[in-house]
GROMACS .gro file of C-alpha atoms in nm:
model
  362
    1MET     CA    1  -1.383  -0.337   0.632
    2GLU     CA    2  -1.034  -0.232   0.607
    3LYS     CA    3  -0.755  -0.331   0.939
    4LYS     CA    4  -0.696  -0.032   1.097
    5LEU     CA    5  -0.316   0.109   0.976
    6ASP     CA    6  -0.053   0.176   1.274
    7LEU     CA    7   0.001   0.532   1.179
    8ILE     CA    8   0.243   0.795   1.319
    9PRO     CA    9   0.059   1.135   1.293
   10VAL     CA   10   0.241   1.408   1.030
   11SER     CA   11   0.292   1.605   1.359
   12GLY     CA   12   0.568   1.333   1.475
   13TRP     CA   13   0.702   1.349   1.133
   14ASN     CA   14   0.990   1.622   1.226
   15LEU     CA   15   0.954   1.738   0.840
   16PHE     CA   16   0.706   2.039   0.809
   17ALA     CA   17   0.684   2.383   0.923
   18GLU     CA   18   0.429   2.460   1.158
   19GLN     CA   19   0.224   2.611   0.854
   20LYS     CA   20  -0.125   2.535   0.734
   21PRO     CA   21  -0.154   2.366   0.460
   22LEU     CA   22   0.107   2.129   0.448
   23ILE     CA   23   0.375   2.244   0.160
   24ILE     CA   24   0.596   2.012  -0.045
   25ALA     CA   25   0.693   2.214  -0.349
   26GLY     CA   26   0.964   2.185  -0.639
   27PRO     CA   27   1.015   2.102  -1.007
   28CYS     CA   28   0.874   1.835  -1.169
   29SER     CA   29   1.218   1.712  -1.238
   30ALA     CA   30   1.555   1.739  -1.117
   31GLU     CA   31   1.707   1.903  -1.448
   32SER     CA   32   2.061   2.040  -1.378
   33GLU     CA   33   2.232   2.129  -1.072
   34ILE     CA   34   2.193   2.525  -1.177
   35GLN     CA   35   1.780   2.426  -1.212
   36VAL     CA   36   1.746   2.265  -0.853
   37MET     CA   37   1.912   2.498  -0.643
   38GLU     CA   38   1.799   2.804  -0.807
   39THR     CA   39   1.411   2.684  -0.740
   40ALA     CA   40   1.486   2.558  -0.355
   41ARG     CA   41   1.679   2.837  -0.282
   42ARG     CA   42   1.353   3.074  -0.410
   43LEU     CA   43   1.128   2.847  -0.262
   44SER     CA   44   1.320   2.823   0.097
   45SER     CA   45   1.308   3.244   0.100
   46HIS     CA   46   0.923   3.172   0.087
   47GLY     CA   47   0.952   2.971   0.414
   48ILE     CA   48   0.861   2.648   0.212
   49ASN     CA   49   1.107   2.391   0.390
   50VAL     CA   50   0.990   2.032   0.183
   51PHE     CA   51   1.170   2.072  -0.174
   52ARG     CA   52   1.032   1.758  -0.382
   53ALA     CA   53   1.174   1.671  -0.765
   54GLY     CA   54   1.160   1.408  -0.988
   55ILE     CA   55   1.508   1.222  -1.053
   56TRP     CA   56   1.315   0.869  -1.205
   57LYS     CA   57   1.044   0.997  -1.431
   58PRO     CA   58   0.832   0.724  -1.555
   59ARG     CA   59   0.706   0.835  -1.912
   60THR     CA   60   0.431   0.712  -2.158
   61HIS     CA   61   0.649   0.745  -2.442
   62PRO     CA   62   1.026   0.619  -2.478
   63ASN     CA   63   1.306   0.845  -2.598
   64THR     CA   64   1.121   1.092  -2.413
   65PHE     CA   65   1.317   1.234  -2.096
   66GLU     CA   66   1.316   1.030  -1.798
   67GLY     CA   67   1.484   1.203  -1.560
   68VAL     CA   68   1.876   1.219  -1.477
   69GLY     CA   69   1.827   0.907  -1.223
   70THR     CA   70   2.124   0.855  -0.923
   71PRO     CA   71   2.359   1.161  -1.044
   72GLY     CA   72   2.040   1.395  -0.916
   73LEU     CA   73   2.060   1.290  -0.595
   74LYS     CA   74   2.372   1.425  -0.531
   75TRP     CA   75   2.176   1.784  -0.614
   76MET     CA   76   1.934   1.728  -0.398
   77GLN     CA   77   2.173   1.660  -0.124
   78ARG     CA   78   2.321   2.006  -0.138
   79VAL     CA   79   1.983   2.132  -0.153
   80LYS     CA   80   1.946   2.000   0.223
   81ASN     CA   81   2.264   2.037   0.380
   82GLU     CA   82   2.309   2.431   0.221
   83LEU     CA   83   1.965   2.513   0.271
   84GLY     CA   84   1.865   2.302   0.549
   85MET     CA   85   1.547   2.181   0.380
   86LYS     CA   86   1.398   1.827   0.409
   87ILE     CA   87   1.410   1.626   0.026
   88CYS     CA   88   1.189   1.378  -0.119
   89THR     CA   89   1.120   1.272  -0.422
   90GLU     CA   90   0.909   0.931  -0.627
   91VAL     CA   91   1.062   0.566  -0.644
   92ALA     CA   92   0.945   0.259  -0.816
   93SER     CA   93   1.191  -0.035  -0.705
   94GLU     CA   94   1.409  -0.147  -0.476
   95LYS     CA   95   1.718   0.006  -0.636
   96HIS     CA   96   1.560   0.354  -0.613
   97ILE     CA   97   1.509   0.317  -0.236
   98PHE     CA   98   1.855   0.214  -0.212
   99ASP     CA   99   1.987   0.502  -0.361
  100CYS     CA  100   1.759   0.782  -0.181
  101LEU     CA  101   1.872   0.634   0.127
  102LYS     CA  102   2.221   0.657   0.059
  103PHE     CA  103   2.172   1.008  -0.020
  104GLY     CA  104   2.021   1.104   0.257
  105VAL     CA  105   1.627   1.157   0.106
  106ASP     CA  106   1.406   1.247   0.402
  107MET     CA  107   1.074   1.124   0.220
  108VAL     CA  108   0.980   0.938  -0.077
  109TRP     CA  109   0.659   0.848  -0.263
  110LEU     CA  110   0.470   0.605  -0.490
  111GLY     CA  111   0.347   0.734  -0.829
  112ALA     CA  112   0.033   0.654  -0.957
  113ARG     CA  113   0.140   0.387  -1.171
  114THR     CA  114   0.358   0.193  -0.892
  115THR     CA  115   0.063   0.224  -0.689
  116ALA     CA  116  -0.175  -0.010  -0.918
  117ASN     CA  117   0.114  -0.279  -0.940
  118PRO     CA  118   0.117  -0.427  -0.601
  119PHE     CA  119   0.424  -0.610  -0.691
  120LEU     CA  120   0.604  -0.317  -0.682
  121VAL     CA  121   0.460  -0.194  -0.406
  122GLN     CA  122   0.571  -0.462  -0.205
  123GLU     CA  123   0.899  -0.451  -0.379
  124ILE     CA  124   0.922  -0.107  -0.251
  125ALA     CA  125   0.770  -0.210   0.113
  126ASP     CA  126   1.033  -0.497   0.147
  127ALA     CA  127   1.303  -0.266   0.087
  128LEU     CA  128   1.152   0.024   0.336
  129ARG     CA  129   1.146  -0.274   0.609
  130ASP     CA  130   1.146  -0.074   0.963
  131VAL     CA  131   1.317   0.222   0.766
  132ASP     CA  132   1.207   0.537   0.957
  133ILE     CA  133   1.121   0.788   0.680
  134PRO     CA  134   0.760   0.880   0.581
  135VAL     CA  135   0.620   0.729   0.270
  136LEU     CA  136   0.344   0.886   0.057
  137VAL     CA  137   0.096   0.702  -0.198
  138LYS     CA  138  -0.056   0.872  -0.510
  139ASN     CA  139  -0.370   0.710  -0.620
  140PRO     CA  140  -0.382   0.506  -0.822
  141VAL     CA  141  -0.396   0.540  -1.222
  142ASN     CA  142  -0.786   0.464  -1.193
  143PRO     CA  143  -1.033   0.516  -0.894
  144ASP     CA  144  -0.957   0.211  -0.713
  145ILE     CA  145  -0.962   0.264  -0.366
  146ASP     CA  146  -0.938  -0.088  -0.218
  147LEU     CA  147  -0.601  -0.133  -0.434
  148TRP     CA  148  -0.512   0.229  -0.306
  149ILE     CA  149  -0.554   0.154   0.022
  150GLY     CA  150  -0.371  -0.219  -0.043
  151ALA     CA  151  -0.069   0.000  -0.100
  152LEU     CA  152  -0.097   0.102   0.255
  153GLU     CA  153  -0.141  -0.185   0.367
  154ARG     CA  154   0.157  -0.361   0.249
  155LEU     CA  155   0.381  -0.077   0.369
  156ASN     CA  156   0.220  -0.052   0.688
  157GLN     CA  157   0.315  -0.402   0.741
  158SER     CA  158   0.691  -0.379   0.663
  159GLY     CA  159   0.684  -0.122   0.974
  160ILE     CA  160   0.632   0.206   0.812
  161LYS     CA  161   0.423   0.431   1.040
  162LYS     CA  162   0.498   0.749   0.886
  163LEU     CA  163   0.226   0.702   0.571
  164GLY     CA  164   0.042   0.966   0.367
  165VAL     CA  165  -0.176   0.929   0.052
  166ILE     CA  166  -0.202   1.173  -0.271
  167HIS     CA  167  -0.461   1.295  -0.454
  168ARG     CA  168  -0.394   1.325  -0.816
  169GLY     CA  169  -0.691   1.281  -1.025
  170PHE     CA  170  -0.733   0.995  -1.229
  171SER     CA  171  -0.704   0.917  -1.604
  172THR     CA  172  -1.054   0.964  -1.817
  173PHE     CA  173  -1.118   0.918  -2.183
  174GLU     CA  174  -1.363   1.245  -2.127
  175LYS     CA  175  -1.275   1.579  -2.291
  176MET     CA  176  -1.217   1.806  -1.945
  177LYS     CA  177  -1.044   2.126  -1.891
  178TYR     CA  178  -0.858   1.928  -1.658
  179ARG     CA  179  -0.527   1.690  -1.725
  180ASN     CA  180  -0.677   1.419  -1.478
  181ASN     CA  181  -1.041   1.395  -1.357
  182PRO     CA  182  -1.038   1.491  -0.980
  183GLU     CA  183  -1.348   1.258  -0.885
  184TRP     CA  184  -1.381   1.440  -0.534
  185GLN     CA  185  -1.619   1.157  -0.444
  186VAL     CA  186  -1.364   0.919  -0.431
  187VAL     CA  187  -1.149   1.148  -0.226
  188ILE     CA  188  -1.450   1.162   0.024
  189GLU     CA  189  -1.460   0.833   0.057
  190MET     CA  190  -1.103   0.753   0.113
  191ARG     CA  191  -1.117   1.028   0.398
  192SER     CA  192  -1.413   0.877   0.544
  193ARG     CA  193  -1.275   0.528   0.585
  194LEU     CA  194  -0.886   0.645   0.714
  195PRO     CA  195  -0.985   0.980   0.866
  196GLU     CA  196  -0.675   0.970   1.038
  197LEU     CA  197  -0.412   0.948   0.709
  198PRO     CA  198  -0.240   1.270   0.631
  199PHE     CA  199  -0.418   1.382   0.291
  200PHE     CA  200  -0.235   1.542   0.043
  201CYS     CA  201  -0.331   1.695  -0.279
  202ASP     CA  202  -0.124   1.723  -0.582
  203PRO     CA  203  -0.306   2.022  -0.821
  204SER     CA  204  -0.039   2.013  -1.050
  205HIS     CA  205  -0.099   1.677  -1.213
  206ILE     CA  206  -0.530   1.706  -1.128
  207SER     CA  207  -0.457   2.053  -1.352
  208GLY     CA  208  -0.214   2.009  -1.613
  209ALA     CA  209  -0.216   2.423  -1.645
  210LYS     CA  210  -0.113   2.622  -1.408
  211GLU     CA  211  -0.401   2.869  -1.454
  212TYR     CA  212  -0.623   2.591  -1.283
  213ILE     CA  213  -0.396   2.515  -0.962
  214ALA     CA  214  -0.597   2.725  -0.742
  215GLU     CA  215  -0.899   2.617  -0.780
  216ILE     CA  216  -0.768   2.266  -0.754
  217SER     CA  217  -0.561   2.374  -0.401
  218GLN     CA  218  -0.892   2.543  -0.273
  219ARG     CA  219  -1.137   2.262  -0.337
  220SER     CA  220  -0.918   2.041  -0.157
  221LEU     CA  221  -0.891   2.251   0.146
  222ASP     CA  222  -1.253   2.288   0.136
  223LEU     CA  223  -1.292   1.929   0.165
  224GLY     CA  224  -1.040   1.951   0.464
  225LEU     CA  225  -0.738   1.801   0.314
  226ASP     CA  226  -0.399   1.852   0.515
  227GLY     CA  227  -0.178   1.967   0.236
  228LEU     CA  228  -0.051   2.018  -0.091
  229MET     CA  229   0.205   1.923  -0.341
  230ILE     CA  230   0.296   2.178  -0.608
  231GLU     CA  231   0.544   2.167  -0.941
  232SER     CA  232   0.744   2.501  -0.926
  233HIS     CA  233   1.011   2.533  -1.155
  234CYS     CA  234   1.249   2.884  -1.161
  235ASP     CA  235   1.218   2.910  -1.499
  236PRO     CA  236   0.880   2.654  -1.606
  237THR     CA  237   0.956   2.794  -1.998
  238CYS     CA  238   1.289   2.567  -2.041
  239ALA     CA  239   1.163   2.292  -1.803
  240LEU     CA  240   1.208   1.918  -1.980
  241SER     CA  241   0.861   1.777  -1.825
  242ASP     CA  242   0.518   1.905  -1.750
  243ALA     CA  243   0.592   2.265  -1.850
  244LYS     CA  244   0.248   2.411  -1.847
  245GLN     CA  245   0.156   2.289  -1.478
  246GLN     CA  246   0.426   2.452  -1.345
  247LEU     CA  247   0.487   2.763  -1.119
  248THR     CA  248   0.795   3.006  -1.035
  249PRO     CA  249   0.833   3.001  -0.690
  250ASP     CA  250   0.730   3.344  -0.667
  251GLU     CA  251   0.391   3.271  -0.849
  252LEU     CA  252   0.338   3.000  -0.606
  253PHE     CA  253   0.361   3.205  -0.299
  254ALA     CA  254   0.168   3.436  -0.428
  255MET     CA  255  -0.123   3.131  -0.483
  256ILE     CA  256  -0.062   3.014  -0.117
  257GLU     CA  257  -0.116   3.355   0.017
  258ASN     CA  258  -0.465   3.401  -0.115
  259LEU     CA  259  -0.575   3.031  -0.067
  260THR     CA  260  -0.865   2.962   0.247
  261VAL     CA  261  -0.743   2.730   0.471
  262ARG     CA  262  -1.087   2.611   0.678
  263GLN     CA  263  -1.074   2.446   1.026
  264GLN     CA  264  -1.185   2.138   1.091
  265ASP     CA  265  -1.367   2.263   1.406
  266SER     CA  266  -1.470   2.561   1.598
  267ASP     CA  267  -1.505   2.623   1.967
  268SER     CA  268  -1.785   2.857   1.902
  269PRO     CA  269  -2.077   2.807   2.143
  270SER     CA  270  -2.359   2.906   1.832
  271TYR     CA  271  -2.144   2.713   1.574
  272LYS     CA  272  -2.207   2.396   1.763
  273GLU     CA  273  -2.560   2.440   1.872
  274ASN     CA  274  -2.649   2.559   1.511
  275ILE     CA  275  -2.463   2.294   1.361
  276ASP     CA  276  -2.552   1.992   1.587
  277GLN     CA  277  -2.915   2.144   1.465
  278LEU     CA  278  -2.866   2.130   1.093
  279ARG     CA  279  -2.703   1.788   1.110
  280ALA     CA  280  -2.984   1.615   1.312
  281LYS     CA  281  -3.239   1.685   1.063
  282ILE     CA  282  -2.999   1.558   0.844
  283ASP     CA  283  -3.016   1.215   1.048
  284VAL     CA  284  -3.411   1.224   1.033
  285ILE     CA  285  -3.392   1.274   0.598
  286ASP     CA  286  -3.147   1.012   0.615
  287GLU     CA  287  -3.341   0.798   0.826
  288ASN     CA  288  -3.623   0.846   0.574
  289ILE     CA  289  -3.436   0.830   0.240
  290LEU     CA  290  -3.327   0.472   0.410
  291TYR     CA  291  -3.691   0.379   0.475
  292ILE     CA  292  -3.811   0.446   0.118
  293LEU     CA  293  -3.518   0.263  -0.058
  294GLY     CA  294  -3.642  -0.055   0.155
  295SER     CA  295  -3.965   0.001   0.045
  296ARG     CA  296  -3.879   0.039  -0.322
  297MET     CA  297  -3.700  -0.285  -0.292
  298LYS     CA  298  -3.960  -0.497  -0.149
  299ILE     CA  299  -4.139  -0.349  -0.433
  300SER     CA  300  -3.850  -0.455  -0.708
  301ARG     CA  301  -3.914  -0.803  -0.516
  302GLN     CA  302  -4.255  -0.814  -0.614
  303ILE     CA  303  -4.217  -0.721  -0.968
  304GLY     CA  304  -3.900  -0.985  -0.949
  305GLU     CA  305  -4.170  -1.256  -0.855
  306TYR     CA  306  -4.394  -1.111  -1.143
  307LYS     CA  307  -4.158  -1.162  -1.408
  308LYS     CA  308  -4.095  -1.504  -1.249
  309GLU     CA  309  -4.421  -1.650  -1.281
  310ASN     CA  310  -4.488  -1.492  -1.639
  311ASN     CA  311  -4.119  -1.558  -1.730
  312ILE     CA  312  -4.054  -1.202  -1.835
  313ALA     CA  313  -3.696  -1.068  -1.906
  314ILE     CA  314  -3.555  -0.825  -1.602
  315LEU     CA  315  -3.416  -0.589  -1.772
  316GLN     CA  316  -3.666  -0.359  -1.938
  317THR     CA  317  -3.435  -0.102  -2.137
  318SER     CA  318  -3.703   0.170  -2.266
  319ARG     CA  319  -3.852   0.150  -1.941
  320TRP     CA  320  -3.534   0.223  -1.715
  321ASP     CA  321  -3.478   0.486  -1.998
  322SER     CA  322  -3.780   0.672  -1.931
  323LEU     CA  323  -3.769   0.685  -1.585
  324LEU     CA  324  -3.423   0.780  -1.552
  325ALA     CA  325  -3.530   1.121  -1.806
  326LYS     CA  326  -3.788   1.198  -1.581
  327ALA     CA  327  -3.632   1.194  -1.262
  328ILE     CA  328  -3.324   1.402  -1.394
  329GLU     CA  329  -3.640   1.613  -1.547
  330LYS     CA  330  -3.770   1.600  -1.173
  331GLY     CA  331  -3.424   1.650  -1.070
  332ALA     CA  332  -3.343   1.952  -1.186
  333GLU     CA  333  -3.622   2.142  -1.034
  334TYR     CA  334  -3.462   2.022  -0.682
  335GLY     CA  335  -3.186   2.188  -0.798
  336LEU     CA  336  -2.994   1.841  -0.852
  337SER     CA  337  -2.756   1.808  -1.115
  338GLU     CA  338  -2.829   1.549  -1.373
  339LYS     CA  339  -2.451   1.363  -1.253
  340PHE     CA  340  -2.572   1.340  -0.921
  341VAL     CA  341  -2.953   1.225  -1.023
  342THR     CA  342  -2.787   1.006  -1.317
  343ALA     CA  343  -2.562   0.861  -0.987
  344LEU     CA  344  -2.848   0.792  -0.807
  345PHE     CA  345  -3.058   0.627  -0.976
  346ASN     CA  346  -2.832   0.414  -1.132
  347ALA     CA  347  -2.681   0.267  -0.793
  348VAL     CA  348  -3.024   0.193  -0.708
  349HIS     CA  349  -3.131   0.053  -1.067
  350GLU     CA  350  -2.879  -0.156  -1.012
  351ALA     CA  351  -2.957  -0.322  -0.677
  352SER     CA  352  -3.301  -0.401  -0.787
  353VAL     CA  353  -3.197  -0.536  -1.081
  354GLN     CA  354  -2.978  -0.752  -0.875
  355VAL     CA  355  -3.300  -0.872  -0.645
  356GLN     CA  356  -3.483  -0.961  -0.925
  357ASN     CA  357  -3.237  -1.151  -1.029
  358ASP     CA  358  -3.213  -1.305  -0.748
  359ILE     CA  359  -3.519  -1.448  -0.723
  360LEU     CA  360  -3.475  -1.586  -1.073
  361GLU     CA  361  -3.224  -1.803  -0.952
  362LYS     CA  362  -3.396  -1.950  -0.679
   0.00000   0.00000   0.00000
């Protein structure tokens, strides 16, 4: 079990306006003072008060635009001073932290590549020791929840209590319409482990194309996430990075207006009565599932003993392939997706193999 984090609720960050969802918006990269100010003005006119822009850009290949660097912080500072907006950017080193603090940056975030490197996370945590600004942590490139939580723990141990996370999807070799795989089950698991943690979604990086940003945003709100970090550029066609996934401020505002924000709970007596009855049914079904799984494991142990007595290998590939195919077919009759049935039965099979392996090793 993870150590409970010592957190200050987002309401105590003195950062966001009274709005739901919480919105962080701005260009992928700060490219020029004119571009930064024009985008910020348009966003501010729509009531958005937290402005983001990449100052240092970690790129996959060299000789590509890697951000304007520290001079861009002066433009961000102007946004703060002239428009009254809060400003935030991505950091990946001790120097980035010191430069951000020098120019009055209100919040920083760690990118996916940085989160995946405990050495860098610790360096940043040490540089931020006892500094009272919020820090958001994007998920690592791969769906490793422990690595994600470990980054939060390092920051928290340095006295950083204004912590939150950003879901930006995961790298994948699979062909899909999105740039990064949402892997919503990871979000659900992370939310269940740390329910008190402010949770944002970055639909821009998940989608990779602006036509999918609305659906990703709505899905995240349906899951109860607190806010969105969305890339917005005054003229995306001229953007030096991630042009396809950036909305104009007007497009962003129109999208936000069409989102449905779900409530965490309801005071309606009718709702509470009905939901409690349905949850009670779920509890009974879950207990039956556990009983059935326990019974299955007992039989797996018996099979393991029988295989050991007859010197038979644990894995029977043809038998498993046949069983899984039948399960997928039967699951479809019950309205269960192939992906779900496969994941469920693979987990059960893995546990069964482990049980039999333990018997062979005795």
